Tab-separated table of C-alpha atoms and ligand atoms in Angstrom:
chain	number	residue	atom	x	y	z
A	1312	MET	CA	-27.451	-57.914	-245.642
A	1313	SER	CA	-28.767	-55.176	-247.807
A	1314	LEU	CA	-27.110	-55.450	-251.212
A	1315	GLU	CA	-28.459	-57.534	-254.061
A	1316	LEU	CA	-27.992	-61.286	-253.809
A	1317	SER	CA	-27.693	-63.890	-256.578
A	1318	VAL	CA	-27.166	-67.598	-256.142
A	1319	VAL	CA	-25.268	-70.199	-258.167
A	1320	VAL	CA	-26.233	-73.787	-257.355
A	1321	LEU	CA	-23.739	-76.480	-258.376
A	1322	ALA	CA	-25.580	-79.565	-259.552
A	1323	ALA	CA	-23.369	-81.000	-262.259
A	1324	GLY	CA	-22.338	-84.202	-260.514
A	1325	MET	CA	-24.128	-87.446	-261.363
A	1326	GLY	CA	-23.325	-88.895	-257.930
A	1327	THR	CA	-22.048	-92.343	-258.860
A	1328	ARG	CA	-22.107	-93.543	-255.248
A	1329	MET	CA	-25.896	-93.221	-255.228
A	1330	LYS	CA	-25.976	-96.075	-257.798
A	1331	SER	CA	-28.920	-94.411	-259.489
A	1332	ALA	CA	-30.099	-93.673	-263.025
A	1333	MET	CA	-31.173	-90.250	-261.772
A	1334	PRO	CA	-28.858	-87.275	-261.063
A	1335	LYS	CA	-28.034	-87.274	-257.357
A	1336	VAL	CA	-29.594	-83.909	-256.556
A	1337	MET	CA	-33.016	-85.074	-257.788
A	1338	HIS	CA	-33.235	-87.575	-254.953
A	1339	LYS	CA	-35.785	-86.434	-252.418
A	1340	VAL	CA	-35.600	-85.535	-248.764
A	1341	ALA	CA	-38.822	-84.583	-246.968
A	1342	GLY	CA	-40.700	-85.194	-250.211
A	1343	LYS	CA	-38.684	-82.687	-252.248
A	1344	PRO	CA	-35.626	-83.075	-254.504
A	1345	MET	CA	-32.437	-81.935	-252.735
A	1346	VAL	CA	-31.889	-79.247	-255.362
A	1347	GLY	CA	-35.404	-77.955	-254.582
A	1348	HIS	CA	-34.485	-77.397	-250.944
A	1349	VAL	CA	-31.460	-75.361	-251.981
A	1350	ILE	CA	-33.514	-73.304	-254.446
A	1351	ASP	CA	-36.149	-72.710	-251.732
A	1352	THR	CA	-33.465	-71.460	-249.359
A	1353	ALA	CA	-32.296	-69.031	-252.054
A	1354	ALA	CA	-35.898	-67.851	-252.467
A	1355	HIS	CA	-36.128	-67.393	-248.698
A	1356	LEU	CA	-33.115	-65.095	-248.941
A	1357	LYS	CA	-34.958	-63.127	-251.642
A	1358	ALA	CA	-32.272	-63.940	-254.220
A	1359	ALA	CA	-32.773	-61.753	-257.283
A	1360	LYS	CA	-31.456	-64.520	-259.519
A	1361	THR	CA	-30.819	-68.219	-258.940
A	1362	MET	CA	-28.776	-70.105	-261.525
A	1363	VAL	CA	-28.174	-73.829	-261.628
A	1364	VAL	CA	-25.085	-75.492	-263.115
A	1365	VAL	CA	-26.050	-78.905	-264.482
A	1366	GLY	CA	-24.129	-81.733	-266.088
A	1367	PRO	CA	-24.565	-82.970	-269.645
A	1368	ASP	CA	-27.773	-84.827	-270.490
A	1369	MET	CA	-29.863	-83.924	-267.442
A	1370	PRO	CA	-33.179	-82.874	-269.046
A	1371	ASP	CA	-35.275	-83.910	-266.027
A	1372	LEU	CA	-33.143	-81.828	-263.704
A	1373	ILE	CA	-33.505	-78.795	-265.998
A	1374	LYS	CA	-37.275	-79.335	-265.877
A	1375	ILE	CA	-37.555	-79.483	-262.091
A	1376	VAL	CA	-35.460	-76.356	-261.521
A	1377	ALA	CA	-37.393	-74.325	-264.121
A	1378	PRO	CA	-37.977	-71.400	-264.441
A	1379	HIS	CA	-34.498	-70.837	-262.999
A	1380	PRO	CA	-31.852	-70.662	-265.738
A	1381	THR	CA	-29.440	-73.567	-266.091
A	1382	PHE	CA	-25.902	-73.675	-267.459
A	1383	GLU	CA	-24.220	-76.847	-268.599
A	1384	GLN	CA	-20.745	-77.765	-267.355
A	1385	THR	CA	-19.691	-80.234	-270.010
A	1386	ASP	CA	-16.406	-81.415	-268.493
A	1387	ARG	CA	-15.989	-81.597	-264.735
A	1388	LEU	CA	-12.783	-79.642	-264.292
A	1389	GLY	CA	-13.352	-78.419	-260.731
A	1390	THR	CA	-15.578	-76.204	-258.631
A	1391	ALA	CA	-14.239	-72.900	-260.053
A	1392	HIS	CA	-14.755	-74.240	-263.567
A	1393	ALA	CA	-18.311	-75.249	-262.569
A	1394	VAL	CA	-19.161	-71.742	-261.332
A	1395	LEU	CA	-17.669	-70.200	-264.483
A	1396	ALA	CA	-20.023	-72.341	-266.561
A	1397	ALA	CA	-22.592	-69.766	-265.425
A	1398	LYS	CA	-20.372	-66.860	-266.522
A	1399	ASP	CA	-23.004	-65.409	-268.863
A	1400	GLY	CA	-25.434	-65.293	-265.939
A	1401	LEU	CA	-22.856	-63.700	-263.627
A	1402	LYS	CA	-22.061	-60.787	-265.943
A	1403	GLY	CA	-23.249	-57.425	-264.676
A	1404	LEU	CA	-24.393	-58.688	-261.278
A	1405	THR	CA	-23.902	-56.447	-258.260
A	1406	GLY	CA	-23.729	-57.141	-254.533
A	1407	ASN	CA	-23.344	-60.759	-253.470
A	1408	VAL	CA	-23.123	-64.075	-255.262
A	1409	LEU	CA	-23.596	-67.108	-253.073
A	1410	VAL	CA	-22.307	-70.476	-254.313
A	1411	LEU	CA	-24.237	-73.464	-252.945
A	1412	TYR	CA	-23.969	-77.209	-253.606
A	1413	ALA	CA	-27.240	-78.856	-254.631
A	1414	ASP	CA	-26.284	-81.979	-252.685
A	1415	SER	CA	-26.142	-80.055	-249.386
A	1416	PRO	CA	-29.778	-79.365	-248.500
A	1417	LEU	CA	-29.450	-78.547	-244.793
A	1418	PHE	CA	-28.025	-75.007	-244.716
A	1419	THR	CA	-30.599	-72.656	-243.238
A	1420	ALA	CA	-31.455	-69.257	-244.684
A	1421	GLU	CA	-30.417	-67.689	-241.349
A	1422	THR	CA	-26.904	-69.132	-241.612
A	1423	LEU	CA	-26.499	-68.034	-245.222
A	1424	ALA	CA	-27.771	-64.546	-244.377
A	1425	ARG	CA	-25.112	-64.368	-241.655
A	1426	LEU	CA	-22.416	-65.233	-244.214
A	1427	VAL	CA	-23.657	-62.649	-246.707
A	1428	ALA	CA	-23.798	-59.991	-243.979
A	1429	ALA	CA	-20.205	-60.794	-242.972
A	1430	ARG	CA	-19.024	-60.374	-246.561
A	1431	GLU	CA	-20.822	-57.061	-246.916
A	1432	GLU	CA	-19.589	-55.705	-243.591
A	1433	ASN	CA	-15.998	-55.045	-244.706
A	1434	ASP	CA	-16.598	-55.342	-248.429
A	1435	HIS	CA	-14.638	-58.614	-248.459
A	1436	ALA	CA	-13.940	-60.280	-251.800
A	1437	VAL	CA	-14.956	-63.684	-250.422
A	1438	ALA	CA	-16.707	-64.978	-247.313
A	1439	VAL	CA	-16.543	-68.693	-246.545
A	1440	LEU	CA	-18.718	-70.783	-244.271
A	1441	GLY	CA	-16.469	-72.956	-242.114
A	1442	PHE	CA	-17.108	-75.734	-239.613
A	1443	ARG	CA	-15.087	-77.835	-237.185
A	1444	PRO	CA	-15.513	-81.564	-237.806
A	1445	GLU	CA	-13.978	-84.166	-235.535
A	1446	ASP	CA	-12.061	-85.535	-238.521
A	1447	PRO	CA	-11.110	-82.868	-241.085
A	1448	THR	CA	-9.768	-85.377	-243.626
A	1449	GLY	CA	-10.946	-84.628	-247.152
A	1450	TYR	CA	-11.993	-81.032	-246.520
A	1451	GLY	CA	-10.336	-77.800	-247.534
A	1452	ARG	CA	-8.658	-76.203	-244.467
A	1453	LEU	CA	-9.350	-72.572	-243.616
A	1454	VAL	CA	-6.139	-70.737	-242.801
A	1455	THR	CA	-6.691	-67.585	-240.748
A	1456	ASP	CA	-4.248	-64.948	-239.449
A	1457	GLN	CA	-4.047	-63.574	-235.927
A	1458	ASN	CA	-6.817	-61.044	-236.681
A	1459	GLY	CA	-9.179	-63.776	-237.789
A	1460	ASN	CA	-8.930	-62.869	-241.477
A	1461	LEU	CA	-9.076	-65.744	-243.907
A	1462	THR	CA	-5.780	-65.892	-245.785
A	1463	ALA	CA	-6.075	-69.172	-247.699
A	1464	ILE	CA	-8.073	-72.325	-248.216
A	1465	VAL	CA	-5.817	-75.337	-248.662
A	1466	GLU	CA	-7.379	-78.451	-250.132
A	1467	ASP	CA	-6.728	-81.690	-248.263
A	1468	LYS	CA	-4.481	-83.045	-251.008
A	1469	GLU	CA	-2.355	-79.861	-250.983
A	1470	CYS	CA	-1.874	-79.582	-247.207
A	1471	ASN	CA	1.525	-79.631	-245.534
A	1472	ASP	CA	1.759	-81.382	-242.141
A	1473	ALA	CA	0.952	-78.259	-240.146
A	1474	GLN	CA	-2.034	-77.350	-242.337
A	1475	ARG	CA	-3.366	-80.889	-242.089
A	1476	GLN	CA	-3.756	-80.325	-238.313
A	1477	ILE	CA	-6.166	-77.415	-238.846
A	1478	ASN	CA	-9.691	-78.512	-238.036
A	1479	PHE	CA	-11.481	-75.391	-239.316
A	1480	CYS	CA	-12.832	-76.588	-242.671
A	1481	ASN	CA	-14.582	-75.309	-245.764
A	1482	SER	CA	-18.244	-76.318	-245.806
A	1483	GLY	CA	-18.310	-75.521	-249.528
A	1484	VAL	CA	-20.563	-72.466	-249.191
A	1485	MET	CA	-18.866	-69.294	-250.376
A	1486	CYS	CA	-20.121	-65.764	-250.917
A	1487	PHE	CA	-18.420	-63.513	-253.477
A	1488	LYS	CA	-18.392	-59.819	-254.154
A	1489	ALA	CA	-20.307	-59.909	-257.428
A	1490	GLU	CA	-18.452	-57.092	-259.194
A	1491	ASP	CA	-15.044	-58.840	-258.938
A	1492	MET	CA	-16.132	-62.431	-259.157
A	1493	ILE	CA	-15.501	-63.255	-262.821
A	1494	THR	CA	-12.029	-61.657	-262.774
A	1495	THR	CA	-11.154	-63.552	-259.598
A	1496	LEU	CA	-12.350	-66.913	-260.886
A	1497	GLU	CA	-10.641	-66.497	-264.247
A	1498	ALA	CA	-7.312	-65.983	-262.444
A	1499	ILE	CA	-7.534	-69.459	-260.894
A	1500	ASP	CA	-5.364	-72.133	-262.511
A	1501	ASN	CA	-5.266	-75.906	-262.174
A	1502	ALA	CA	-1.629	-76.358	-261.098
A	1503	ASN	CA	-2.406	-78.649	-258.155
A	1504	ALA	CA	-2.537	-82.291	-257.077
A	1505	LYS	CA	-5.904	-82.981	-258.709
A	1506	GLY	CA	-5.329	-80.836	-261.803
A	1507	GLU	CA	-8.641	-79.096	-261.030
A	1508	TYR	CA	-9.750	-75.483	-260.986
A	1509	TYR	CA	-10.376	-75.049	-257.252
A	1510	LEU	CA	-13.015	-72.457	-256.322
A	1511	THR	CA	-11.239	-72.238	-252.991
A	1512	ASP	CA	-8.192	-70.660	-254.697
A	1513	ALA	CA	-10.320	-67.511	-255.018
A	1514	VAL	CA	-9.114	-66.572	-251.520
A	1515	GLU	CA	-5.476	-66.555	-252.597
A	1516	VAL	CA	-6.269	-64.615	-255.766
A	1517	ALA	CA	-8.128	-62.001	-253.752
A	1518	GLN	CA	-5.198	-61.663	-251.324
A	1519	LYS	CA	-2.839	-61.049	-254.235
A	1520	ASN	CA	-5.163	-58.308	-255.442
A	1521	GLY	CA	-5.017	-56.687	-252.021
A	1522	GLN	CA	-8.547	-57.721	-251.085
A	1523	SER	CA	-9.634	-59.316	-247.821
A	1524	CYS	CA	-11.605	-62.493	-247.079
A	1525	VAL	CA	-13.468	-63.732	-244.043
A	1526	ALA	CA	-14.616	-67.042	-242.560
A	1527	VAL	CA	-17.865	-67.507	-240.652
A	1528	GLU	CA	-18.476	-70.573	-238.506
A	1529	VAL	CA	-21.515	-72.808	-238.811
A	1530	ASP	CA	-22.655	-75.875	-236.895
A	1531	GLU	CA	-21.467	-79.074	-238.562
A	1532	ALA	CA	-25.031	-80.475	-238.688
A	1533	GLU	CA	-25.931	-77.994	-241.443
A	1534	THR	CA	-23.017	-78.909	-243.658
A	1535	LEU	CA	-23.904	-82.491	-244.513
A	1536	GLY	CA	-23.318	-83.275	-248.177
A	1537	VAL	CA	-25.128	-86.275	-249.607
A	1538	ASN	CA	-23.024	-88.712	-251.598
A	1539	SER	CA	-24.698	-92.022	-250.776
A	1540	ARG	CA	-28.091	-93.454	-249.857
A	1541	THR	CA	-26.903	-93.687	-246.257
A	1542	GLN	CA	-26.164	-89.962	-246.179
A	1543	LEU	CA	-29.524	-89.343	-247.864
A	1544	ALA	CA	-31.162	-91.078	-244.906
A	1545	VAL	CA	-29.110	-88.991	-242.458
A	1546	ALA	CA	-30.235	-85.790	-244.212
A	1547	GLU	CA	-33.829	-87.038	-244.117
A	1548	ALA	CA	-33.613	-87.663	-240.376
A	1549	ILE	CA	-32.197	-84.192	-239.691
A	1550	LEU	CA	-34.850	-82.506	-241.821
A	1551	GLN	CA	-37.652	-84.530	-240.224
A	1552	GLY	CA	-36.362	-83.440	-236.830
A	1553	ARG	CA	-36.590	-79.806	-237.884
A	1554	LEU	CA	-40.048	-80.207	-239.408
A	1555	ARG	CA	-41.366	-81.915	-236.258
A	1556	GLU	CA	-39.956	-79.140	-234.084
A	1557	ALA	CA	-41.478	-76.493	-236.370
A	1558	ALA	CA	-44.900	-78.180	-236.345
A	1559	MET	CA	-44.931	-78.263	-232.549
A	1560	ALA	CA	-43.653	-74.688	-232.314
A	1561	GLU	CA	-46.588	-73.634	-234.513
A	1562	GLY	CA	-49.121	-75.220	-232.189
A	1563	ALA	CA	-49.598	-78.829	-233.275
A	1564	THR	CA	-49.422	-81.730	-230.830
A	1565	LEU	CA	-47.389	-84.678	-232.073
A	1566	VAL	CA	-48.077	-87.515	-229.672
A	1567	ASP	CA	-44.983	-89.416	-230.826
A	1568	PRO	CA	-42.942	-86.954	-232.928
A	1569	ALA	CA	-40.382	-89.497	-234.104
A	1570	SER	CA	-43.058	-91.569	-235.835
A	1571	VAL	CA	-44.601	-88.699	-237.827
A	1572	PHE	CA	-43.140	-87.955	-241.259
A	1573	PHE	CA	-43.586	-84.580	-242.902
A	1574	SER	CA	-42.927	-83.102	-246.315
A	1575	ALA	CA	-41.089	-79.804	-246.543
A	1576	ASP	CA	-44.349	-78.087	-247.571
A	1577	THR	CA	-46.749	-79.623	-245.009
A	1578	ARG	CA	-48.937	-76.949	-243.419
A	1579	LEU	CA	-50.694	-77.622	-240.118
A	1580	GLY	CA	-53.081	-75.248	-238.368
A	1581	ARG	CA	-53.398	-74.570	-234.647
A	1582	ASP	CA	-54.409	-77.242	-232.154
A	1583	VAL	CA	-53.980	-80.057	-234.602
A	1584	ILE	CA	-53.368	-83.403	-232.938
A	1585	VAL	CA	-51.324	-85.914	-234.885
A	1586	GLU	CA	-51.275	-89.404	-233.443
A	1587	PRO	CA	-48.367	-91.812	-233.977
A	1588	ASN	CA	-47.336	-93.194	-237.367
A	1589	VAL	CA	-48.837	-90.593	-239.642
A	1590	VAL	CA	-47.203	-89.785	-243.006
A	1591	PHE	CA	-47.642	-86.460	-244.806
A	1592	GLY	CA	-46.702	-86.637	-248.486
A	1593	PRO	CA	-46.181	-83.436	-250.487
A	1594	GLY	CA	-48.877	-80.787	-250.769
A	1595	VAL	CA	-50.900	-81.247	-247.573
A	1596	THR	CA	-52.683	-78.386	-245.830
A	1597	VAL	CA	-54.502	-79.040	-242.565
A	1598	GLY	CA	-56.776	-76.514	-240.850
A	1599	ASP	CA	-57.230	-75.819	-237.134
A	1600	ASN	CA	-58.515	-78.278	-234.528
A	1601	VAL	CA	-58.072	-81.319	-236.743
A	1602	VAL	CA	-57.329	-84.733	-235.266
A	1603	ILE	CA	-55.321	-87.097	-237.465
A	1604	LYS	CA	-55.424	-90.489	-235.880
A	1605	ALA	CA	-52.761	-93.157	-236.010
A	1606	PHE	CA	-51.512	-94.795	-239.217
A	1607	SER	CA	-53.042	-92.310	-241.642
A	1608	HIS	CA	-51.396	-91.373	-244.954
A	1609	LEU	CA	-52.091	-88.009	-246.600
A	1610	GLU	CA	-50.819	-86.448	-249.826
A	1611	SER	CA	-51.786	-83.417	-251.949
A	1612	CYS	CA	-54.976	-82.801	-250.025
A	1613	VAL	CA	-56.711	-80.190	-247.908
A	1614	VAL	CA	-58.293	-80.923	-244.529
A	1615	GLY	CA	-60.730	-78.329	-243.188
A	1616	ASN	CA	-61.062	-77.034	-239.628
A	1617	GLY	CA	-62.289	-79.493	-237.043
A	1618	ALA	CA	-62.188	-82.530	-239.322
A	1619	ASP	CA	-61.460	-85.940	-237.868
A	1620	ILE	CA	-59.228	-88.247	-239.909
A	1621	GLY	CA	-58.379	-91.917	-239.323
A	1622	PRO	CA	-57.136	-94.102	-237.806
A	1623	TYR	CA	-55.847	-95.843	-240.959
A	1624	ALA	CA	-57.251	-93.253	-243.382
A	1625	ARG	CA	-55.747	-92.629	-246.805
A	1626	LEU	CA	-56.213	-89.201	-248.346
A	1627	ARG	CA	-54.909	-89.226	-251.898
A	1628	PRO	CA	-54.274	-86.301	-254.276
A	1629	GLY	CA	-57.236	-84.011	-254.723
A	1630	ALA	CA	-59.028	-85.009	-251.525
A	1631	LYS	CA	-60.731	-81.985	-250.000
A	1632	ILE	CA	-62.168	-82.621	-246.580
A	1633	GLY	CA	-64.631	-79.992	-245.380
A	1634	ALA	CA	-64.950	-78.479	-241.930
A	1635	GLY	CA	-66.025	-80.969	-239.305
A	1636	ALA	CA	-66.126	-83.856	-241.785
A	1637	ARG	CA	-65.070	-87.341	-240.707
A	1638	VAL	CA	-63.007	-89.918	-242.542
A	1639	GLY	CA	-62.688	-93.146	-240.603
A	1640	ASN	CA	-60.690	-96.352	-240.696
A	1641	PHE	CA	-59.749	-98.015	-243.983
A	1642	VAL	CA	-61.283	-95.223	-246.022
A	1643	GLU	CA	-59.573	-94.024	-249.199
A	1644	ILE	CA	-60.492	-90.658	-250.673
A	1645	LYS	CA	-59.137	-89.545	-254.068
A	1646	LYS	CA	-59.950	-86.367	-256.025
A	1647	ALA	CA	-63.142	-85.933	-254.073
A	1648	VAL	CA	-64.743	-83.239	-251.983
A	1649	LEU	CA	-66.379	-84.039	-248.660
A	1650	GLU	CA	-68.437	-81.010	-247.790
A	1651	ALA	CA	-68.827	-79.742	-244.236
A	1652	GLY	CA	-69.918	-82.367	-241.730
A	1653	ALA	CA	-70.013	-85.273	-244.204
A	1654	LYS	CA	-69.078	-88.677	-242.780
A	1655	VAL	CA	-67.338	-91.610	-244.384
A	1656	ASN	CA	-66.495	-93.637	-241.352
A	1657	HIS	CA	-65.615	-97.162	-242.414
A	1658	LEU	CA	-64.059	-99.207	-245.207
A	1659	SER	CA	-64.917	-97.106	-248.269
A	1660	TYR	CA	-63.460	-95.857	-251.530
A	1661	ILE	CA	-64.617	-92.406	-252.584
A	1662	GLY	CA	-62.972	-91.246	-255.818
A	1663	ASP	CA	-63.891	-88.543	-258.381
A	1664	ALA	CA	-66.823	-87.479	-256.272
A	1665	ARG	CA	-68.615	-84.805	-254.311
A	1666	VAL	CA	-70.185	-85.771	-251.020
A	1667	GLY	CA	-72.629	-83.067	-249.958
A	1668	ALA	CA	-72.739	-81.443	-246.533
A	1669	LYS	CA	-73.727	-83.810	-243.712
A	1670	ALA	CA	-74.220	-86.749	-246.049
A	1671	ASN	CA	-73.547	-90.110	-244.406
A	1672	ILE	CA	-71.738	-92.786	-246.359
A	1673	GLY	CA	-72.253	-96.269	-244.935
A	1674	ALA	CA	-69.554	-98.855	-244.365
A	1675	GLY	CA	-68.174	-100.486	-247.480
A	1676	THR	CA	-69.532	-97.955	-249.957
A	1677	ILE	CA	-67.602	-97.835	-253.229
A	1678	THR	CA	-67.729	-95.210	-255.937
A	1679	CYS	CA	-67.133	-97.258	-259.084
A	1680	ASN	CA	-65.371	-94.437	-260.898
A	1681	TYR	CA	-63.399	-96.342	-263.531
A	1682	ASP	CA	-64.600	-98.508	-266.375
A	1683	GLY	CA	-61.132	-99.439	-267.552
A	1684	PHE	CA	-61.036	-96.455	-269.918
A	1685	ARG	CA	-62.577	-93.374	-268.316
A	1686	LYS	CA	-62.891	-91.851	-264.869
A	1687	GLN	CA	-66.480	-90.822	-264.124
A	1688	HIS	CA	-67.964	-88.574	-261.471
A	1689	THR	CA	-70.247	-89.394	-258.555
A	1690	ASP	CA	-72.334	-86.623	-257.048
A	1691	ILE	CA	-73.952	-87.163	-253.658
A	1692	GLY	CA	-76.279	-84.450	-252.401
A	1693	ALA	CA	-76.353	-82.799	-249.010
A	1694	GLY	CA	-77.857	-84.919	-246.265
A	1695	ALA	CA	-78.035	-88.064	-248.412
A	1696	PHE	CA	-77.687	-91.429	-246.695
A	1697	ILE	CA	-75.895	-94.215	-248.517
A	1698	GLY	CA	-76.571	-97.638	-246.996
A	1699	SER	CA	-73.678	-99.928	-246.230
A	1700	ASN	CA	-72.060	-101.987	-248.948
A	1701	SER	CA	-73.434	-99.940	-251.809
A	1702	SER	CA	-71.802	-99.581	-255.192
A	1703	LEU	CA	-72.353	-96.234	-256.893
A	1704	VAL	CA	-71.574	-96.784	-260.557
A	1705	ALA	CA	-70.420	-93.477	-262.027
A	1706	PRO	CA	-71.568	-91.316	-263.654
A	1707	VAL	CA	-74.229	-91.230	-260.990
A	1708	GLU	CA	-76.096	-88.581	-259.061
A	1709	ILE	CA	-77.768	-89.002	-255.670
A	1710	GLY	CA	-80.101	-86.117	-254.858
A	1711	ASP	CA	-80.109	-84.137	-251.604
A	1712	GLY	CA	-81.591	-86.093	-248.713
A	1713	ALA	CA	-82.038	-89.314	-250.739
A	1714	ILE	CA	-81.587	-92.703	-249.071
A	1715	VAL	CA	-79.882	-95.620	-250.774
A	1716	GLY	CA	-80.753	-98.989	-249.239
A	1717	ALA	CA	-77.886	-101.127	-247.981
A	1718	GLY	CA	-76.274	-103.453	-250.493
A	1719	SER	CA	-77.491	-101.557	-253.548
A	1720	THR	CA	-75.821	-101.083	-256.904
A	1721	ILE	CA	-76.887	-97.692	-258.198
A	1722	THR	CA	-76.495	-96.381	-261.724
A	1723	GLY	CA	-78.004	-93.149	-263.046
A	1724	LYS	CA	-79.821	-90.441	-261.163
A	1725	VAL	CA	-81.696	-90.632	-257.844
A	1726	GLU	CA	-84.231	-87.897	-257.058
A	1727	ALA	CA	-83.822	-85.744	-253.951
A	1728	ASP	CA	-85.470	-87.261	-250.846
A	1729	ALA	CA	-86.245	-90.553	-252.663
A	1730	LEU	CA	-85.518	-94.040	-251.333
A	1731	THR	CA	-83.749	-96.220	-253.823
A	1732	LEU	CA	-82.528	-99.775	-253.488
A	1733	THR	CA	-81.576	-102.714	-255.627
A	1734	ARG	CA	-81.832	-106.008	-253.836
A	1735	ALA	CA	-82.518	-109.638	-254.804
A	1736	GLU	CA	-85.858	-110.883	-253.437
A	1737	ARG	CA	-85.483	-112.552	-250.049
A	1738	ILE	CA	-86.730	-116.092	-249.548
A	1739	GLU	CA	-87.098	-117.976	-246.243
A	1740	LYS	CA	-87.603	-121.706	-245.788
A	1741	LYS	CA	-88.827	-122.589	-242.278
A	1742	GLY	CA	-86.859	-125.433	-240.557
A	1743	TRP	CA	-84.666	-125.975	-243.623
A	1744	ALA	CA	-81.359	-125.541	-241.788
A	1745	ALA	CA	-82.162	-128.052	-239.038
A	1746	LYS	CA	-83.274	-130.659	-241.607
A	1747	PHE	CA	-80.139	-130.046	-243.648
A	1748	ARG	CA	-77.882	-130.694	-240.650
A	1749	GLU	CA	-79.740	-133.902	-239.720
A	1750	LYS	CA	-79.376	-135.214	-243.273
A	1751	MET	CA	-75.670	-134.406	-243.431
A	1752	ARG	CA	-74.964	-136.148	-240.110
A	1753	GLU	CA	-76.624	-139.319	-241.397
A	1754	LEU	CA	-74.667	-139.108	-244.625
A	1755	THR	CA	-71.230	-138.465	-243.091
A	1756	GLY	CA	-71.469	-140.004	-239.605
A	1757	LYS	CA	-70.109	-136.768	-238.116
A	1758	LYS	CA	-71.731	-135.443	-234.924
B	1209	UD1	C1	-15.043	-79.149	-251.955
B	1209	UD1	C2	-14.127	-77.980	-251.587
B	1209	UD1	C3	-13.552	-78.237	-250.199
B	1209	UD1	C4	-14.671	-78.402	-249.195
B	1209	UD1	C5	-15.628	-79.500	-249.627
B	1209	UD1	C6	-16.850	-79.519	-248.739
B	1209	UD1	C7	-13.138	-77.183	-253.661
B	1209	UD1	C8	-11.934	-77.204	-254.529
B	1209	UD1	N1	-13.070	-77.902	-252.556
B	1209	UD1	O1	-14.213	-80.298	-252.027
B	1209	UD1	O2	-12.751	-77.132	-249.816
B	1209	UD1	O3	-14.143	-78.686	-247.909
B	1209	UD1	O4	-16.079	-79.289	-250.982
B	1209	UD1	O5	-17.650	-80.594	-249.055
B	1209	UD1	O6	-14.092	-76.504	-253.977
B	1209	UD1	N2	-18.836	-79.955	-258.796
B	1209	UD1	C9	-19.256	-79.620	-260.046
B	1209	UD1	N3	-18.357	-79.602	-261.068
B	1209	UD1	C10	-17.046	-79.892	-260.875
B	1209	UD1	C11	-16.627	-80.233	-259.590
B	1209	UD1	C12	-17.540	-80.255	-258.567
B	1209	UD1	O7	-20.441	-79.339	-260.259
B	1209	UD1	O8	-16.292	-79.824	-261.863
B	1209	UD1	C13	-19.805	-79.982	-257.689
B	1209	UD1	C14	-19.976	-81.391	-257.131
B	1209	UD1	O9	-21.022	-82.092	-257.778
B	1209	UD1	C15	-20.278	-81.123	-255.681
B	1209	UD1	C16	-19.520	-79.840	-255.380
B	1209	UD1	O10	-19.304	-79.221	-256.622
B	1209	UD1	O11	-21.639	-80.913	-255.442
B	1209	UD1	C17	-18.233	-80.080	-254.650
B	1209	UD1	O12	-17.397	-80.917	-255.420
B	1209	UD1	P1	-16.545	-82.080	-254.771
B	1209	UD1	O13	-15.841	-82.791	-255.853
B	1209	UD1	O14	-17.372	-82.869	-253.835
B	1209	UD1	O15	-15.475	-81.216	-253.943
B	1209	UD1	P2	-14.621	-81.690	-252.690
B	1209	UD1	O16	-13.378	-82.299	-253.179
B	1209	UD1	O17	-15.453	-82.459	-251.753
B	1210	MG	MG1	-17.330	-83.427	-251.795
């Protein structure tokens, strides 16, 4: 493909079968709204313009597709009517206009590029992506002549007996010659079984105008449209499969691929090892030579080269793990930087903090970052050592190389290289325990 490309994304349906307060296309697969996947694919194809047709009263949808322009289809009068809702955005376009459904997030950029190239090749008016399902019921049938040209698309409800036998079906994705598109769509009427303006009638209109159309075949797996939560889960499974394959192809080892869940934007470096049951939420970037051990959960965070994460680690938004740093079991890190080589190995909460290079945070250390009203910062210097079971009450600053004694509650500032500790005075009573037991046995008669 070489001509200009624009994209119209149909997202006007509410999707009643989802039984949701939210428009269907905002539901997420691989951590991203379905409509976002479709917009990303358009971006991949270097679309000059991507327009989204929305239904009435969908302010949240308009927000998530911004800055792409939206057009409201007030009444749902059919797919051609939906595309024409974007008429003002279609005016003056040249080259190709691709129509995509926002509830069909699995079409790859490669497939769509193949469709656009086929349309361009013979300057066809319309190119349609077709597939061959086992059961074609419900789909528009693609009627082709002996030369393979597409002569009509007949909707399921309009089919005669012979047409109903055709198993080459419309996936819904169509590419139009931009210059003729508005004229073609405006010639479509609604004299049919559903009383709708069928986008698919564009093929017949083009034929009447002496123009040609073409169908391109795609694997059925890409064509899945999501109408229910069950289909949402099917789409999720297919996307996860692709993301796992891609991660391995890029040089990550997934010990048990089926148990690792990615987001569409997860980035893994080379020679990363991901153990079973790891979940990557949106916005995670992992460097090279990182090991992510079993049962870890990461979102909106950055993990530096050679870091060691988990098992059972939780990296929350804003966690930045430096090169060679270690985050061990039952450790939660939120909006905090661990500089190179820092270690937080066991049972800790580190939030709104900086942990300096090579600092060692003992088991059970808590940054007390919240007083019920404000979040406060904890700063731990390079090489500091925080004894186990310490509470660092923010705002607090531990100087480079300082040592905090185990079990301390620290407020305020600790000088570099100082020892600080807060601890109740220890008392010891010789023989007290033995005497206590003897007395209790007499009292209770228990051995
Ligand atoms: C459509 C195609 C059919 C194809 C099938 C593939 C037409 C006439 N038929 O049929 O050939 O095999 O998809 O799944 O195009 N939409 C709007 N506004 C409307 C109507 C629809 O935005 O007024 C959107 C829907 O939300 C949906 C998409 O367009 O995302 C397709 O509409 P749908 O009603 O599902 O069309 P089908 O009857 O399935
Ligand atoms: Mg449909």
